[in-house]
Amino acid sequence: MGYASLVPVISFGENEHYRRYKNWISNRWTWGRSIIGILPLRHPVTTVVGKPIHVNQIIDPSQTDIDQLHDQYLQAIEQLYDTNKANYGLEHVKLKII
């Protein structure tokens, strides 16, 4: 088995592909570009790639090992977002990872 790094990646512009309606049932036919809303709106999507996170191969990782790597990855995603959000008009938007 080969070694692989985790690479943080985030895309800007994906949320602009569909209109969001408060009362989506009454407007369900006009979410996208077509009559039935299947096609997304035309909007550029820019993907930003961060620095790879080296992962040491552990045959039987503990939950602590997994949690540490997960935390490191989430921090890298947040840093990547915070560094680039102003370039895409999102300086007032806080990233919420759920």
XYZ file of N, CA and C in Angstrom:
294
model
N 0.847 -1.171 0.000
C 0.000 0.000 0.000
C 0.895 1.238 0.000
N 0.561 2.196 -0.835
C 1.361 3.408 -0.926
C 0.975 4.434 0.122
N 1.805 5.419 0.236
C 1.552 6.507 1.177
C 0.821 7.627 0.445
N -0.003 8.317 1.161
C -0.737 9.437 0.568
C -0.817 10.565 1.584
N -0.890 11.762 1.083
C -1.074 12.933 1.935
C -2.523 13.386 1.829
N -2.995 14.030 2.874
C -4.304 14.680 2.827
C -4.092 16.080 2.278
N -4.891 16.459 1.317
C -4.745 17.774 0.710
C -6.023 18.574 0.955
N -5.929 19.676 1.709
C -7.112 20.503 1.925
C -7.503 21.223 0.634
N -8.777 21.127 0.294
C -9.300 21.732 -0.926
C -10.637 22.380 -0.591
N -10.853 23.582 -1.091
C -12.134 24.258 -0.886
C -12.502 24.970 -2.185
N -13.786 24.972 -2.496
C -14.266 25.622 -3.716
C -15.137 26.815 -3.359
N -14.959 27.883 -4.099
C -15.743 29.100 -3.927
C -16.671 29.252 -5.127
N -17.929 29.602 -4.874
C -18.901 29.835 -5.935
C -19.936 28.746 -6.085
N -19.784 27.636 -5.380
C -20.739 26.535 -5.513
C -22.137 26.923 -5.042
N -22.226 27.756 -4.023
C -23.530 28.140 -3.470
C -24.327 29.029 -4.415
N -23.703 29.548 -5.445
C -24.385 30.451 -6.369
C -25.015 29.713 -7.546
N -24.919 28.402 -7.592
C -25.474 27.646 -8.716
C -26.987 27.533 -8.679
N -27.564 27.659 -7.505
C -29.018 27.567 -7.376
C -29.525 28.721 -6.531
N -30.700 29.207 -6.873
C -31.337 30.240 -6.058
C -31.891 29.581 -4.807
N -31.886 30.333 -3.735
C -32.456 29.830 -2.487
C -33.721 30.617 -2.188
N -34.805 29.915 -2.019
C -36.086 30.540 -1.712
C -36.531 30.136 -0.325
N -37.121 31.080 0.381
C -37.657 30.752 1.698
C -38.842 29.814 1.561
N -39.672 30.062 0.589
C -40.828 29.208 0.358
C -40.562 28.409 -0.917
N -39.734 27.393 -0.804
C -39.273 26.665 -1.980
C -40.365 25.853 -2.642
N -41.413 25.505 -1.937
C -42.471 24.699 -2.549
C -43.183 25.498 -3.642
N -43.513 26.747 -3.374
C -44.221 27.548 -4.377
C -43.314 27.951 -5.530
N -42.021 27.943 -5.313
C -41.070 28.340 -6.356
C -40.232 27.167 -6.845
N -40.679 25.970 -6.655
C -39.863 24.794 -6.950
C -39.505 24.655 -8.422
N -40.222 25.308 -9.294
C -39.957 25.164 -10.722
C -38.894 26.137 -11.227
N -38.400 27.024 -10.397
C -37.466 28.036 -10.901
C -36.174 28.090 -10.100
N -35.717 26.987 -9.590
C -34.471 26.978 -8.816
C -33.247 27.212 -9.678
N -33.218 26.639 -10.823
C -32.039 26.743 -11.683
C -32.336 27.582 -12.911
N -31.736 27.215 -14.045
C -31.892 27.962 -15.283
C -33.085 27.495 -16.100
N -33.529 26.290 -15.895
C -34.581 25.751 -16.742
C -35.928 25.818 -16.045
N -36.934 25.419 -16.759
C -38.292 25.464 -16.225
C -38.420 24.595 -14.984
N -37.813 23.427 -14.996
C -37.946 22.536 -13.841
C -36.758 22.618 -12.890
N -35.819 23.492 -13.156
C -34.734 23.739 -12.212
C -33.637 22.697 -12.172
N -33.549 21.865 -13.195
C -32.532 20.812 -13.181
C -31.145 21.381 -13.456
N -31.046 22.310 -14.384
C -29.749 22.869 -14.734
C -29.362 23.970 -13.762
N -28.146 23.951 -13.271
C -27.719 25.012 -12.344
C -27.530 26.335 -13.078
N -27.553 27.407 -12.318
C -27.253 28.721 -12.869
C -25.791 28.760 -13.287
N -25.483 29.614 -14.230
C -24.094 29.743 -14.672
C -23.362 30.668 -13.719
N -22.375 30.128 -13.061
C -21.561 30.913 -12.137
C -20.212 30.220 -12.014
N -19.122 30.984 -12.067
C -17.807 30.344 -11.970
C -17.563 29.732 -10.593
N -16.892 28.602 -10.599
C -16.468 27.940 -9.367
C -14.945 27.897 -9.393
N -14.341 28.381 -8.324
C -12.886 28.372 -8.213
C -12.494 27.447 -7.077
N -11.623 26.499 -7.368
C -11.152 25.555 -6.362
C -9.749 25.952 -5.937
N -9.552 26.054 -4.631
C -8.265 26.442 -4.060
C -7.688 25.223 -3.346
N -6.436 24.942 -3.623
C -5.761 23.770 -3.065
C -4.701 24.225 -2.076
N -4.710 23.631 -0.889
C -3.750 23.978 0.150
C -2.528 23.070 0.138
N -1.696 23.258 1.129
C -0.487 22.447 1.262
C -0.851 21.050 1.750
N -0.227 20.019 1.190
C -0.511 18.649 1.628
C -0.133 18.438 3.096
N -0.906 17.619 3.755
C -0.634 17.231 5.139
C -0.077 15.814 5.100
N 1.164 15.668 5.523
C 1.796 14.350 5.518
C 1.110 13.443 6.537
N 0.834 12.236 6.113
C 0.182 11.255 6.984
C 1.133 10.082 7.180
N 1.482 9.828 8.424
C 2.297 8.658 8.730
C 1.416 7.419 8.708
N 1.915 6.375 8.067
C 1.141 5.144 8.011
C 1.140 4.479 9.385
N -0.052 4.229 9.895
C -0.227 3.542 11.171
C -1.126 2.345 10.894
N -0.630 1.165 11.158
C -1.377 -0.060 10.856
C -2.701 -0.113 11.609
N -2.681 0.205 12.873
C -3.894 0.162 13.689
C -4.021 1.489 14.440
N -4.519 2.546 13.763
C -4.571 3.861 14.407
C -5.585 3.896 15.549
N -5.228 4.608 16.590
C -6.152 4.791 17.714
C -7.125 5.917 17.365
N -8.159 6.038 18.141
C -9.117 7.123 17.930
C -8.437 8.474 18.125
N -7.463 8.530 19.025
C -6.704 9.766 19.244
C -5.915 10.143 17.997
N -5.289 9.153 17.349
C -4.552 9.407 16.107
C -5.480 9.978 15.034
N -6.641 9.375 14.909
C -7.613 9.813 13.906
C -8.108 11.219 14.222
N -8.424 11.471 15.488
C -8.920 12.789 15.893
C -7.881 13.881 15.661
N -6.614 13.583 15.939
C -5.550 14.573 15.736
C -5.408 14.931 14.257
N -5.442 13.924 13.405
C -5.322 14.171 11.970
C -6.556 14.915 11.443
N -7.712 14.553 11.949
C -8.947 15.229 11.559
C -8.907 16.702 11.962
N -8.475 16.978 13.183
C -8.349 18.362 13.648
C -7.356 19.149 12.798
N -6.252 18.517 12.454
C -5.236 19.167 11.625
C -5.814 19.498 10.239
N -6.588 18.580 9.686
C -7.203 18.798 8.380
C -8.225 19.940 8.441
N -9.070 19.942 9.475
C -10.067 21.005 9.613
C -9.411 22.370 9.789
N -8.326 22.427 10.544
C -7.598 23.689 10.709
C -7.038 24.167 9.371
N -6.540 23.234 8.565
C -6.003 23.595 7.252
C -7.107 24.115 6.333
N -8.294 23.502 6.395
C -9.431 23.968 5.595
C -9.837 25.375 6.029
N -9.931 25.594 7.344
C -10.308 26.915 7.860
C -9.288 27.978 7.464
N -8.011 27.640 7.547
C -6.962 28.585 7.171
C -7.034 28.895 5.674
N -7.263 27.884 4.870
C -7.377 28.066 3.427
C -8.561 28.975 3.090
N -9.674 28.766 3.772
C -10.862 29.600 3.570
C -10.589 31.044 3.994
N -10.064 31.220 5.198
C -9.814 32.569 5.714
C -8.815 33.337 4.857
N -7.829 32.648 4.313
C -6.821 33.283 3.472
C -7.405 33.748 2.140
N -8.396 33.024 1.616
C -8.898 33.284 0.267
C -10.290 33.896 0.183
N -11.026 33.965 1.271
C -12.431 34.384 1.196
C -12.618 35.805 0.666
N -11.715 36.716 0.956
C -11.849 38.098 0.473
C -11.740 38.175 -1.048
N -11.029 37.254 -1.660
C -10.885 37.235 -3.118
C -12.204 36.932 -3.818
N -13.164 36.370 -3.087
C -14.429 35.940 -3.680
C -15.628 36.630 -3.033
N -15.389 37.784 -2.404
C -16.457 38.587 -1.832
C -17.099 37.995 -0.598
N -16.367 37.193 0.142
C -16.921 36.526 1.322
C -16.235 36.954 2.611
N -15.646 38.149 2.613
C -14.905 38.577 3.802
C -15.776 38.657 5.045
N -17.078 38.814 4.881
C -17.995 38.910 6.021
C -18.587 37.553 6.420
N -18.258 36.496 5.686
C -18.853 35.181 5.927
C -17.886 34.304 6.712
N -18.380 33.739 7.800
C -17.580 32.824 8.612
C -17.854 31.403 8.148
N -16.811 30.633 7.993
C -16.947 29.239 7.578
C -17.574 28.427 8.697
N -18.568 27.641 8.348
C -19.222 26.767 9.321
C -19.124 25.338 8.802
N -18.343 24.534 9.486
C -18.187 23.128 9.105
C -19.113 22.308 9.987
N -20.004 21.556 9.345
C -20.958 20.755 10.119
C -20.706 19.276 9.924
